[in-house]
Short mmCIF file of C-alpha atoms (C1' of nucleotides) in Angstrom, two decimals:
data_model
loop_
_atom_site.label_atom_id
_atom_site.label_comp_id
_atom_site.label_asym_id
_atom_site.label_seq_id
_atom_site.Cartn_x
_atom_site.Cartn_y
_atom_site.Cartn_z
CA MET A 1 -36.20 6.36 -92.30
CA THR A 2 -36.47 3.18 -94.33
CA TYR A 3 -33.49 1.32 -95.68
CA GLU A 4 -34.33 2.43 -99.22
CA GLU A 5 -34.26 6.06 -98.15
CA PHE A 6 -30.99 5.50 -96.36
CA LYS A 7 -29.40 4.07 -99.47
CA ARG A 8 -30.56 7.00 -101.53
CA ARG A 9 -29.14 9.46 -99.06
CA PHE A 10 -25.74 7.89 -98.40
CA ASP A 11 -23.32 6.50 -100.92
CA VAL A 12 -21.54 3.58 -99.30
CA SER A 13 -20.84 1.75 -102.55
CA ARG A 14 -17.56 -0.09 -102.74
CA GLU A 15 -16.31 2.41 -105.28
CA ALA A 16 -17.00 5.42 -103.10
CA LEU A 17 -15.35 3.75 -100.11
CA CYS A 18 -12.31 2.75 -102.14
CA ARG A 19 -11.94 6.30 -103.39
CA GLU A 20 -11.75 7.37 -99.76
CA ILE A 21 -9.26 4.65 -98.96
CA LEU A 22 -7.09 5.93 -101.78
CA ALA A 23 -7.30 9.49 -100.49
CA ALA A 24 -6.28 8.35 -97.01
CA ASN A 25 -3.36 6.23 -98.23
CA ARG A 26 -2.14 8.25 -101.21
CA ASP A 27 1.56 8.04 -100.34
CA ALA A 28 1.58 4.37 -99.35
CA ILE A 29 0.14 3.26 -102.70
CA ARG A 30 2.73 3.01 -105.47
CA ILE A 31 0.34 3.23 -108.42
CA LYS A 32 -0.35 6.70 -109.78
CA LYS A 33 -3.41 6.47 -112.03
CA GLU A 34 -6.44 7.08 -109.83
CA ASN A 35 -8.90 4.99 -111.82
CA THR A 36 -6.58 1.98 -111.81
CA VAL A 37 -6.14 2.23 -108.07
CA VAL A 38 -9.84 2.50 -107.30
CA LYS A 39 -10.68 -0.37 -109.60
CA ASN A 40 -8.04 -2.66 -108.09
CA LEU A 41 -8.70 -1.60 -104.51
CA ALA A 42 -12.32 -2.55 -105.07
CA LYS A 43 -11.28 -6.01 -106.21
CA ILE A 44 -8.90 -6.39 -103.27
CA VAL A 45 -11.48 -5.24 -100.73
CA GLU A 46 -14.18 -7.47 -102.14
CA ALA A 47 -11.91 -10.51 -102.20
CA THR A 48 -10.54 -9.85 -98.71
CA LEU A 49 -13.99 -9.57 -97.16
CA LYS A 50 -15.26 -12.58 -99.04
CA ILE A 51 -12.44 -14.91 -98.04
CA SER A 52 -11.91 -13.57 -94.53
CA ASN A 53 -15.55 -13.68 -93.61
CA ARG A 54 -15.74 -17.29 -94.69
CA LEU A 55 -12.46 -18.63 -93.33
CA GLY A 56 -10.92 -15.92 -91.20
CA PHE A 57 -8.30 -13.34 -92.06
CA GLN A 58 -5.43 -15.49 -90.82
CA ALA A 59 -6.52 -18.35 -93.02
CA MET A 60 -6.54 -16.14 -96.09
CA SER A 61 -3.18 -16.50 -97.82
CA MET A 62 -1.83 -13.86 -100.16
CA ARG A 63 -1.88 -16.47 -102.90
CA THR A 64 -5.59 -17.11 -102.41
CA LEU A 65 -6.25 -13.40 -102.25
CA SER A 66 -4.34 -12.75 -105.46
CA ARG A 67 -6.28 -15.42 -107.28
CA GLU A 68 -9.65 -14.19 -106.01
CA ALA A 69 -8.82 -10.54 -106.71
CA GLY A 70 -7.40 -11.29 -110.16
CA LEU A 71 -4.03 -9.69 -109.45
CA SER A 72 -0.65 -11.32 -109.16
CA MET A 73 1.18 -11.65 -105.85
CA GLY A 74 3.66 -8.99 -106.89
CA GLY A 75 0.90 -6.73 -108.16
CA LEU A 76 -0.92 -6.82 -104.83
CA TYR A 77 2.03 -5.41 -102.96
CA ALA A 78 1.83 -2.17 -104.93
CA TYR A 79 -1.25 -1.32 -102.85
CA PHE A 80 -0.09 -1.98 -99.29
CA ALA A 81 3.03 -2.70 -97.31
CA GLY A 82 1.92 -6.09 -95.99
CA LYS A 83 -1.00 -8.33 -95.21
CA GLN A 84 -1.69 -6.63 -91.90
CA GLU A 85 -2.01 -3.31 -93.68
CA ILE A 86 -5.09 -4.55 -95.58
CA MET A 87 -6.88 -5.14 -92.30
CA ASP A 88 -5.89 -1.74 -90.95
CA MET A 89 -7.10 0.02 -94.09
CA LEU A 90 -10.46 -1.69 -93.88
CA ARG A 91 -10.94 -0.94 -90.22
CA ARG A 92 -9.97 2.71 -90.55
CA GLN A 93 -12.29 3.22 -93.51
CA LEU A 94 -15.19 1.61 -91.67
CA GLU A 95 -14.63 3.76 -88.61
CA SER A 96 -14.47 6.95 -90.60
CA THR A 97 -17.62 6.11 -92.56
CA VAL A 98 -19.55 5.21 -89.43
CA SER A 99 -18.68 8.40 -87.63
CA ARG A 100 -19.46 10.53 -90.68
CA VAL A 101 -22.89 8.99 -91.22
CA PHE A 102 -23.83 9.21 -87.55
CA ALA A 103 -22.80 12.84 -87.44
CA GLN A 104 -25.11 13.57 -90.36
CA CYS A 105 -28.08 11.63 -89.00
CA LEU A 106 -28.16 12.65 -85.35
CA LYS A 107 -28.99 16.25 -84.53
CA ASP A 108 -28.89 17.73 -81.02
CA ALA A 109 -32.21 19.42 -81.64
CA MET A 110 -34.05 16.09 -81.91
CA PRO A 111 -36.00 14.99 -78.84
CA PRO A 112 -34.42 11.96 -77.09
CA GLY A 113 -37.05 9.51 -78.31
CA VAL A 114 -36.41 10.46 -81.92
CA GLN A 115 -32.66 10.36 -81.38
CA LEU A 116 -32.90 6.88 -79.96
CA GLN A 117 -34.94 5.60 -82.87
CA THR A 118 -32.68 7.34 -85.39
CA ALA A 119 -29.52 5.93 -83.86
CA ILE A 120 -30.91 2.40 -83.88
CA GLU A 121 -32.09 2.66 -87.47
CA THR A 122 -28.90 4.29 -88.66
CA HIS A 123 -26.74 1.59 -87.11
CA LEU A 124 -28.84 -1.17 -88.66
CA HIS A 125 -28.93 0.48 -92.07
CA LEU A 126 -25.20 1.05 -92.05
CA SER A 127 -24.43 -2.49 -91.03
CA GLU A 128 -26.83 -3.78 -93.66
CA ALA A 129 -25.20 -1.75 -96.42
CA MET A 130 -21.69 -2.58 -95.20
CA ARG A 131 -22.38 -6.01 -93.78
CA GLY A 132 -19.06 -7.50 -94.81
CA TRP A 133 -17.09 -4.65 -93.30
CA PHE A 134 -18.87 -4.81 -89.97
CA TYR A 135 -18.58 -8.56 -89.71
CA PHE A 136 -14.93 -8.39 -90.60
CA ALA A 137 -14.13 -5.68 -88.07
CA TYR A 138 -15.97 -7.55 -85.34
CA MET A 139 -14.44 -10.94 -85.94
CA GLU A 140 -10.88 -9.86 -86.64
CA THR A 141 -10.48 -7.31 -83.88
CA LYS A 142 -8.58 -9.67 -81.63
CA GLN A 143 -5.89 -10.30 -84.21
CA MET A 144 -4.93 -6.67 -84.50
CA ASN A 145 -1.71 -5.32 -83.14
CA ARG A 146 -2.01 -3.51 -79.85
CA ARG A 147 -2.46 -0.02 -81.22
CA GLU A 148 -5.15 -1.03 -83.70
CA ARG A 149 -6.91 -3.20 -81.15
CA GLU A 150 -7.17 -0.33 -78.72
CA GLY A 151 -8.58 1.73 -81.54
CA ALA A 152 -11.21 -0.91 -82.14
CA MET A 153 -12.14 -1.09 -78.46
CA ALA A 154 -12.37 2.68 -78.38
CA ALA A 155 -14.66 2.54 -81.41
CA GLU A 156 -16.89 0.02 -79.62
CA LEU A 157 -17.12 2.24 -76.56
CA ASN A 158 -17.66 5.24 -78.80
CA THR A 159 -20.75 3.84 -80.48
CA GLU A 160 -21.95 2.80 -77.07
CA LYS A 161 -21.43 6.32 -75.82
CA ILE A 162 -23.79 7.66 -78.47
CA PHE A 163 -26.54 5.60 -76.86
CA VAL A 164 -25.43 6.39 -73.31
CA ASP A 165 -25.68 10.10 -74.03
CA ILE A 166 -29.11 9.80 -75.61
CA LEU A 167 -30.36 7.74 -72.65
CA LYS A 168 -28.99 10.21 -70.10
CA ALA A 169 -30.54 13.12 -71.96
CA GLY A 170 -33.88 11.33 -72.09
CA GLN A 171 -33.78 10.63 -68.38
CA GLN A 172 -33.11 14.30 -67.64
CA THR A 173 -36.09 15.40 -69.68
CA ALA A 174 -38.10 12.58 -68.06
CA ASP A 175 -38.84 11.07 -71.45
CA PHE A 176 -37.16 7.91 -70.20
CA CYS A 177 -37.26 6.22 -66.80
CA PRO A 178 -34.10 6.04 -64.73
CA ARG A 179 -32.19 2.86 -65.53
CA ASP A 180 -28.47 2.21 -65.78
CA PRO A 181 -27.59 3.88 -69.09
CA TYR A 182 -24.41 1.83 -69.59
CA LEU A 183 -26.09 -1.54 -69.23
CA THR A 184 -28.98 -0.34 -71.36
CA ALA A 185 -26.69 0.93 -74.10
CA GLY A 186 -24.77 -2.33 -73.91
CA VAL A 187 -27.77 -4.52 -74.62
CA ILE A 188 -28.94 -2.16 -77.36
CA LYS A 189 -25.58 -2.60 -79.05
CA ALA A 190 -25.79 -6.35 -78.62
CA VAL A 191 -29.14 -6.39 -80.39
CA LEU A 192 -27.81 -4.19 -83.20
CA GLN A 193 -24.74 -6.34 -83.68
CA ASP A 194 -26.80 -9.49 -83.86
CA TRP A 195 -28.18 -8.23 -87.15
CA TYR A 196 -24.87 -8.49 -88.96
CA LEU A 197 -23.35 -11.29 -86.91
CA LYS A 198 -26.23 -13.73 -87.54
CA ARG A 199 -27.20 -12.57 -90.98
CA TRP A 200 -27.70 -16.15 -92.20
CA LYS A 201 -30.42 -16.70 -89.60
CA TYR A 202 -32.44 -13.63 -90.52
CA ALA A 203 -31.99 -14.24 -94.24
CA ARG A 204 -33.31 -17.76 -93.81
CA ARG A 205 -36.41 -16.37 -92.10
CA ASN A 206 -36.92 -13.57 -94.64
CA ILE A 207 -36.68 -10.82 -92.06
CA THR A 208 -35.86 -7.49 -93.68
CA VAL A 209 -33.73 -4.87 -92.01
CA ASP A 210 -36.76 -2.58 -91.72
CA GLN A 211 -38.71 -5.29 -89.90
CA TYR A 212 -35.80 -5.91 -87.58
CA ALA A 213 -35.40 -2.19 -86.97
CA ALA A 214 -39.10 -1.81 -86.11
CA PHE A 215 -38.85 -4.69 -83.68
CA ALA A 216 -35.66 -3.38 -82.07
CA VAL A 217 -37.09 0.13 -81.67
CA ASP A 218 -40.27 -1.27 -80.13
CA TRP A 219 -38.27 -3.43 -77.73
CA VAL A 220 -35.99 -0.62 -76.62
CA GLU A 221 -38.77 1.95 -76.33
CA THR A 222 -40.85 -0.39 -74.22
CA PHE A 223 -37.99 -0.82 -71.81
CA VAL A 224 -36.82 2.77 -71.46
CA ARG A 225 -40.34 4.13 -71.09
CA GLU A 226 -41.68 1.54 -68.64
CA PRO A 227 -41.40 2.61 -64.97
CA CYS A 228 -38.84 0.45 -63.18
CA SER A 229 -40.24 -2.27 -61.00
CA GLY A 230 -37.43 -2.17 -58.48
CA ALA A 231 -33.97 -3.65 -58.17
CA ASP A 232 -31.74 -3.01 -61.08
CA THR A 233 -28.12 -2.07 -61.04
CA MET B 1 -30.35 -19.00 -58.46
CA THR B 2 -27.18 -17.03 -57.87
CA TYR B 3 -23.91 -17.81 -59.58
CA GLU B 4 -22.48 -19.19 -56.34
CA GLU B 5 -25.35 -21.64 -56.03
CA PHE B 6 -24.90 -22.62 -59.65
CA LYS B 7 -21.25 -23.41 -59.10
CA ARG B 8 -22.04 -25.54 -56.07
CA ARG B 9 -24.64 -27.49 -58.01
CA PHE B 10 -22.77 -28.13 -61.26
CA ASP B 11 -19.21 -29.28 -61.68
CA VAL B 12 -17.86 -27.68 -64.82
CA SER B 13 -14.25 -27.70 -63.69
CA ARG B 14 -11.66 -28.33 -66.37
CA GLU B 15 -10.90 -31.70 -64.84
CA ALA B 16 -14.49 -32.92 -64.95
CA LEU B 17 -14.88 -31.75 -68.53
CA CYS B 18 -11.63 -33.39 -69.61
CA ARG B 19 -12.74 -36.64 -68.07
CA GLU B 20 -15.80 -36.48 -70.30
CA ILE B 21 -13.68 -35.66 -73.32
CA LEU B 22 -11.64 -38.75 -72.60
CA ALA B 23 -14.74 -40.89 -72.33
CA ALA B 24 -16.02 -39.60 -75.65
CA ASN B 25 -12.71 -40.07 -77.46
CA ARG B 26 -11.36 -43.18 -75.79
CA ASP B 27 -10.27 -44.95 -78.99
CA ALA B 28 -8.77 -41.90 -80.69
CA ILE B 29 -6.39 -41.25 -77.78
CA ARG B 30 -3.28 -43.42 -77.84
CA ILE B 31 -2.36 -43.08 -74.16
CA LYS B 32 -3.79 -45.68 -71.80
CA LYS B 33 -3.36 -44.41 -68.24
CA GLU B 34 -6.48 -42.42 -67.43
CA ASN B 35 -4.88 -40.01 -64.98
CA THR B 36 -2.15 -39.11 -67.44
CA VAL B 37 -4.69 -38.43 -70.13
CA VAL B 38 -6.92 -36.24 -67.98
CA LYS B 39 -3.97 -34.25 -66.68
CA ASN B 40 -2.56 -33.64 -70.15
CA LEU B 41 -5.92 -32.98 -71.77
CA ALA B 42 -6.47 -30.32 -69.14
CA LYS B 43 -3.18 -28.67 -70.07
CA ILE B 44 -3.97 -28.89 -73.78
CA VAL B 45 -7.48 -27.47 -73.36
CA GLU B 46 -6.30 -24.64 -71.17
CA ALA B 47 -3.50 -23.71 -73.54
CA THR B 48 -5.71 -23.95 -76.63
CA LEU B 49 -8.37 -21.68 -75.17
CA LYS B 50 -5.79 -19.23 -73.89
CA ILE B 51 -3.91 -18.83 -77.14
CA SER B 52 -6.90 -19.11 -79.49
CA ASN B 53 -8.98 -16.59 -77.61
CA ARG B 54 -6.14 -14.09 -77.78
CA LEU B 55 -4.92 -14.62 -81.33
CA GLY B 56 -7.36 -16.93 -83.06
CA PHE B 57 -7.21 -20.66 -83.59
CA GLN B 58 -5.57 -20.37 -87.01
CA ALA B 59 -2.82 -18.22 -85.57
CA MET B 60 -2.05 -20.78 -82.87
CA SER B 61 0.76 -23.00 -84.13
CA MET B 62 1.34 -26.48 -82.78
CA ARG B 63 4.75 -25.28 -81.63
CA THR B 64 3.23 -22.49 -79.57
CA LEU B 65 0.64 -24.87 -78.22
CA SER B 66 3.23 -27.45 -77.24
CA ARG B 67 5.27 -24.83 -75.40
CA GLU B 68 2.24 -23.41 -73.58
CA ALA B 69 0.88 -26.85 -72.69
CA GLY B 70 4.27 -28.15 -71.55
CA LEU B 71 4.25 -31.10 -73.96
CA SER B 72 6.45 -31.77 -76.95
CA MET B 73 5.13 -31.60 -80.51
CA GLY B 74 5.28 -35.35 -80.82
CA GLY B 75 3.65 -35.84 -77.45
CA LEU B 76 0.67 -33.72 -78.41
CA TYR B 77 -0.23 -35.96 -81.33
CA ALA B 78 -0.90 -38.86 -78.99
CA TYR B 79 -4.09 -37.06 -77.99
CA PHE B 80 -5.67 -36.18 -81.34
CA ALA B 81 -5.31 -36.86 -85.02
CA GLY B 82 -4.64 -33.27 -86.05
CA LYS B 83 -5.04 -29.65 -85.15
CA GLN B 84 -8.60 -29.52 -86.41
CA GLU B 85 -9.52 -32.34 -84.07
CA ILE B 86 -8.77 -30.18 -81.02
CA MET B 87 -11.41 -27.71 -82.13
CA ASP B 88 -13.97 -30.44 -82.74
CA MET B 89 -13.37 -32.00 -79.32
CA LEU B 90 -13.89 -28.66 -77.62
CA ARG B 91 -17.07 -27.83 -79.49
CA ARG B 92 -18.63 -31.23 -78.93
CA GLN B 93 -17.84 -31.15 -75.23
CA LEU B 94 -19.33 -27.68 -74.86
CA GLU B 95 -22.50 -28.71 -76.64
CA SER B 96 -22.96 -31.79 -74.52
CA THR B 97 -22.39 -29.88 -71.29
CA VAL B 98 -24.81 -27.14 -72.26
CA SER B 99 -27.61 -29.51 -73.13
CA ARG B 100 -27.08 -31.55 -69.97
CA VAL B 101 -27.20 -28.53 -67.66
CA PHE B 102 -30.24 -27.04 -69.37
CA ALA B 103 -32.07 -30.33 -69.11
CA GLN B 104 -31.42 -30.40 -65.37
CA CYS B 105 -32.42 -26.77 -64.77
CA LEU B 106 -35.59 -26.42 -66.81
CA LYS B 107 -38.62 -28.37 -65.74
CA ASP B 108 -41.88 -28.50 -67.68
CA ALA B 109 -43.83 -27.98 -64.51
CA MET B 110 -42.44 -24.48 -64.01
CA PRO B 111 -44.69 -21.59 -65.03
CA PRO B 112 -43.46 -19.76 -68.15
CA GLY B 113 -42.24 -16.72 -66.25
CA VAL B 114 -40.06 -18.86 -64.02
CA GLN B 115 -38.81 -20.86 -66.98
CA LEU B 116 -37.83 -17.69 -68.78
CA GLN B 117 -35.89 -16.38 -65.80
CA THR B 118 -34.26 -19.76 -65.19
CA ALA B 119 -33.19 -20.13 -68.80
CA ILE B 120 -31.63 -16.67 -68.86
CA GLU B 121 -29.79 -17.22 -65.59
CA THR B 122 -28.62 -20.69 -66.53
CA HIS B 123 -27.19 -19.49 -69.83
CA LEU B 124 -25.36 -16.64 -68.17
CA HIS B 125 -24.03 -18.83 -65.37
CA LEU B 126 -22.82 -21.47 -67.79
CA SER B 127 -21.10 -18.95 -70.01
CA GLU B 128 -19.51 -17.34 -66.97
CA ALA B 129 -18.16 -20.65 -65.69
CA MET B 130 -17.04 -21.75 -69.17
CA ARG B 131 -16.26 -18.36 -70.60
CA GLY B 132 -13.29 -19.51 -72.65
CA TRP B 133 -15.22 -22.37 -74.21
CA PHE B 134 -18.16 -20.20 -75.24
CA TYR B 135 -15.97 -17.49 -76.66
CA PHE B 136 -13.93 -20.03 -78.56
CA ALA B 137 -16.97 -21.77 -80.02
CA TYR B 138 -18.50 -18.50 -81.09
CA MET B 139 -15.41 -17.04 -82.73
CA GLU B 140 -14.10 -20.14 -84.42
CA THR B 141 -17.34 -21.56 -85.77
CA LYS B 142 -16.71 -20.33 -89.29
CA GLN B 143 -13.42 -22.18 -89.57
CA MET B 144 -14.98 -25.54 -88.92
CA ASN B 145 -15.42 -28.10 -91.64
CA ARG B 146 -18.89 -28.31 -93.09
CA ARG B 147 -20.24 -31.00 -90.83
CA GLU B 148 -19.03 -29.36 -87.65
CA ARG B 149 -20.21 -25.96 -88.79
CA GLU B 150 -23.68 -27.22 -89.41
CA GLY B 151 -23.57 -28.74 -85.96
CA ALA B 152 -22.67 -25.37 -84.51
CA MET B 153 -25.48 -23.62 -86.37
CA ALA B 154 -27.90 -26.29 -85.20
CA ALA B 155 -26.70 -25.70 -81.63
CA GLU B 156 -27.36 -21.99 -82.01
CA LEU B 157 -30.88 -22.63 -83.26
CA ASN B 158 -31.34 -25.20 -80.53
CA THR B 159 -30.64 -22.80 -77.70
CA GLU B 160 -32.86 -20.30 -79.43
CA LYS B 161 -35.60 -22.89 -79.61
CA ILE B 162 -35.56 -23.26 -75.84
CA PHE B 163 -36.57 -19.62 -75.60
CA VAL B 164 -39.03 -19.83 -78.49
CA ASP B 165 -40.85 -22.68 -76.76
CA ILE B 166 -40.99 -20.86 -73.45
CA LEU B 167 -42.33 -17.74 -75.13
CA LYS B 168 -44.98 -19.65 -77.05
CA ALA B 169 -46.08 -21.45 -73.90
CA GLY B 170 -46.29 -18.16 -72.02
CA GLN B 171 -48.38 -16.61 -74.76
CA GLN B 172 -50.81 -19.51 -74.66
CA THR B 173 -51.29 -19.18 -70.92
CA ALA B 174 -51.57 -15.40 -71.44
CA ASP B 175 -48.64 -14.83 -69.11
CA PHE B 176 -46.91 -13.09 -72.02
CA CYS B 177 -48.30 -10.77 -74.67
CA PRO B 178 -48.29 -11.92 -78.28
CA ARG B 179 -45.07 -10.91 -80.01
CA ASP B 180 -42.99 -12.70 -82.60
CA PRO B 181 -41.33 -15.45 -80.52
CA TYR B 182 -38.45 -15.94 -82.98
CA LEU B 183 -37.39 -12.32 -83.04
CA THR B 184 -37.84 -12.12 -79.29
CA ALA B 185 -35.76 -15.22 -78.68
CA GLY B 186 -33.14 -13.87 -81.07
CA VAL B 187 -32.59 -10.65 -79.17
CA ILE B 188 -32.58 -12.52 -75.86
CA LYS B 189 -29.77 -14.70 -77.19
CA ALA B 190 -27.93 -11.64 -78.42
CA VAL B 191 -28.06 -10.14 -74.94
CA LEU B 192 -26.89 -13.39 -73.35
CA GLN B 193 -24.01 -13.74 -75.77
CA ASP B 194 -22.83 -10.21 -75.15
CA TRP B 195 -21.90 -11.27 -71.65
CA TYR B 196 -19.12 -13.57 -72.80
CA LEU B 197 -18.25 -11.77 -76.02
CA LYS B 198 -17.56 -8.43 -74.30
CA ARG B 199 -16.27 -9.74 -71.04
CA TRP B 200 -13.52 -7.11 -70.90
CA LYS B 201 -16.09 -4.33 -70.92
CA TYR B 202 -18.12 -5.69 -68.04
CA ALA B 203 -15.01 -6.57 -66.06
CA ARG B 204 -13.75 -3.02 -66.43
CA ARG B 205 -17.04 -1.72 -65.04
CA ASN B 206 -17.17 -4.25 -62.20
CA ILE B 207 -20.48 -5.71 -63.29
CA THR B 208 -21.00 -9.18 -61.82
CA VAL B 209 -22.83 -11.92 -63.62
CA ASP B 210 -25.65 -11.76 -61.08
CA GLN B 211 -26.08 -8.05 -61.71
CA TYR B 212 -26.12 -8.62 -65.44
CA ALA B 213 -28.61 -11.45 -65.04
CA ALA B 214 -30.94 -9.31 -62.95
CA PHE B 215 -30.79 -6.58 -65.56
CA ALA B 216 -31.37 -8.99 -68.45
CA VAL B 217 -34.34 -10.63 -66.72
CA ASP B 218 -35.87 -7.26 -65.93
CA TRP B 219 -35.41 -6.13 -69.53
CA VAL B 220 -36.91 -9.26 -71.03
CA GLU B 221 -39.80 -9.46 -68.58
CA THR B 222 -40.72 -5.86 -69.20
CA PHE B 223 -40.96 -6.53 -72.90
CA VAL B 224 -42.84 -9.80 -72.89
CA ARG B 225 -45.36 -8.62 -70.30
CA GLU B 226 -46.05 -5.16 -71.77
CA PRO B 227 -49.09 -5.04 -74.08
CA CYS B 228 -47.99 -4.42 -77.66
CA SER B 229 -48.45 -0.92 -78.95
CA GLY B 230 -49.06 -1.90 -82.53
CA ALA B 231 -46.90 -2.72 -85.52
CA ASP B 232 -44.46 -5.48 -84.99
CA THR B 233 -43.57 -8.29 -87.30
"C1'" DG C 1 4.52 -42.22 -72.49
"C1'" DT C 2 7.34 -38.59 -74.13
"C1'" DC C 3 11.05 -36.54 -76.60
"C1'" DT C 4 14.23 -34.95 -80.61
"C1'" DA C 5 14.90 -34.59 -85.28
"C1'" DT C 6 13.17 -34.22 -89.70
"C1'" DA C 7 10.07 -34.64 -93.99
"C1'" DT C 8 7.32 -31.93 -96.74
"C1'" DA C 9 4.38 -28.14 -97.93
"C1'" DC C 10 2.99 -23.56 -97.71
"C1'" DG C 11 3.29 -18.94 -95.77
"C1'" DG C 12 4.63 -13.70 -96.73
"C1'" DA C 13 7.46 -10.91 -99.20
"C1'" DT C 14 10.61 -9.15 -103.07
"C1'" DA C 15 13.64 -8.69 -107.33
"C1'" DG C 16 13.70 -7.90 -111.76
"C1'" DA C 17 11.64 -8.94 -116.44
"C1'" DC C 18 8.28 -7.01 -119.54
"C1'" DG D 1 1.53 -1.05 -113.96
"C1'" DT D 2 1.74 -5.94 -113.72
"C1'" DC D 3 3.73 -10.52 -113.88
"C1'" DT D 4 6.94 -14.61 -113.01
"C1'" DA D 5 10.27 -16.70 -110.33
"C1'" DT D 6 12.27 -17.27 -106.13
"C1'" DC D 7 13.98 -16.51 -101.21
"C1'" DC D 8 13.53 -18.05 -96.78
"C1'" DG D 9 10.98 -18.79 -92.60
"C1'" DT D 10 7.54 -21.47 -90.42
"C1'" DA D 11 3.56 -24.67 -90.64
"C1'" DT D 12 1.67 -29.50 -89.66
"C1'" DA D 13 2.71 -33.98 -89.05
"C1'" DT D 14 5.53 -38.17 -88.24
"C1'" DA D 15 9.49 -41.57 -87.43
"C1'" DG D 16 12.18 -43.47 -84.35
"C1'" DA D 17 15.16 -42.89 -80.07
"C1'" DC D 18 14.82 -43.27 -75.10
#
DNA sequence: GTCTATATACGGATAGAC
DNA sequence: GTCTATCCGTATATAGAC
């Protein structure tokens, strides 16, 4: 799948995501008119990601946020209980979107090689479409309260587990050579994350997400298919 | 080289590093007695890394830092002009240490395959010995002022260039197959960085740095030596 | 060389007008 | 549904005692 096809198939526009945020937080939000909420949530989300990803979430003051979002301080607080709540909303929405899209893309019937390629492409496409969200979640994880942080660590291990399961399945069918599936999945994730963590570098070099995906798939396939030389963990 | 050998060969203890920080900032530090300075710098550095890496540099207040370091608020300011200066000192010291160690480990006379392995191992060993510094520099880069941030980006590209040069040299001697050296170096860096960014994960699984290094070398070697199948960038 | 006490500014959050 | 005005805690930084 190319990135263009991905975008046609999945709606991850800010509006669609904010509509889901509203649905998930209906009782915490004091404003009643749905269109107003979605419109303002979109402004809040955009401003939060923009400021946080440049300076860090801690460094973003509610005053700065209100100015950037075009709402007053008092107005902001109609949409969440406190600053921390903004971060939690964003993280929860990202997690739910990721798991939904993966569930729709990966089918058990696919052979392991196809699954591997699909999972890599899907992750890259998602993180390209929701770059700000991914970067935010990655960088701000450590500032979460304990419960949320454990959720984020679980999410990390969860995505990893998708790859671990594919690798194990491929080894059983002898599509892949036996190699530690946890270490392999770990480096695959590292390569996928580099795409949104170092976006400036790839933009500067005019690498598209499809080019990066092709390279990543080639790299991973080469490794999992090549007979092991000897000592690995 | 194993990690034990690395540690015997290079002194990257906090004391040695703080002695270098002192040398580099002699006129900015108001205290004269060298031993006092080194001892207190060590406490400040340790406390800064500890708190920042848990909560973020922004979230670390000077009060918290003074309590953790065992110095008073006023006392702290004898060692730097402001909070921002602490971050700059740490980043500069890390950069200087990294470039010194790499210069000592990599020799032009080595064949490309050996250089590649050495560079991977050196990076992992360094980041293992100075885990807190690497993590700090990575996570707090975006909060730096413009000049420092550009320095950090240059440092990132610099380390990458080490690998790019090795890969190009190896392709010329036909040790390695032709593949985009920039993309290849990029994913190698991503894998190396994962070691210190996800330390908790590897600790939980009892993976040692030597095991990770062996795996990373195997992975990279497999890719650069395997003839290309076809389409890559 | 280090501490206590304080100046000054800015943070998150809310009450109540419109 | 949104804004203005304000509360109060905490931030960085410094002055001056010891």
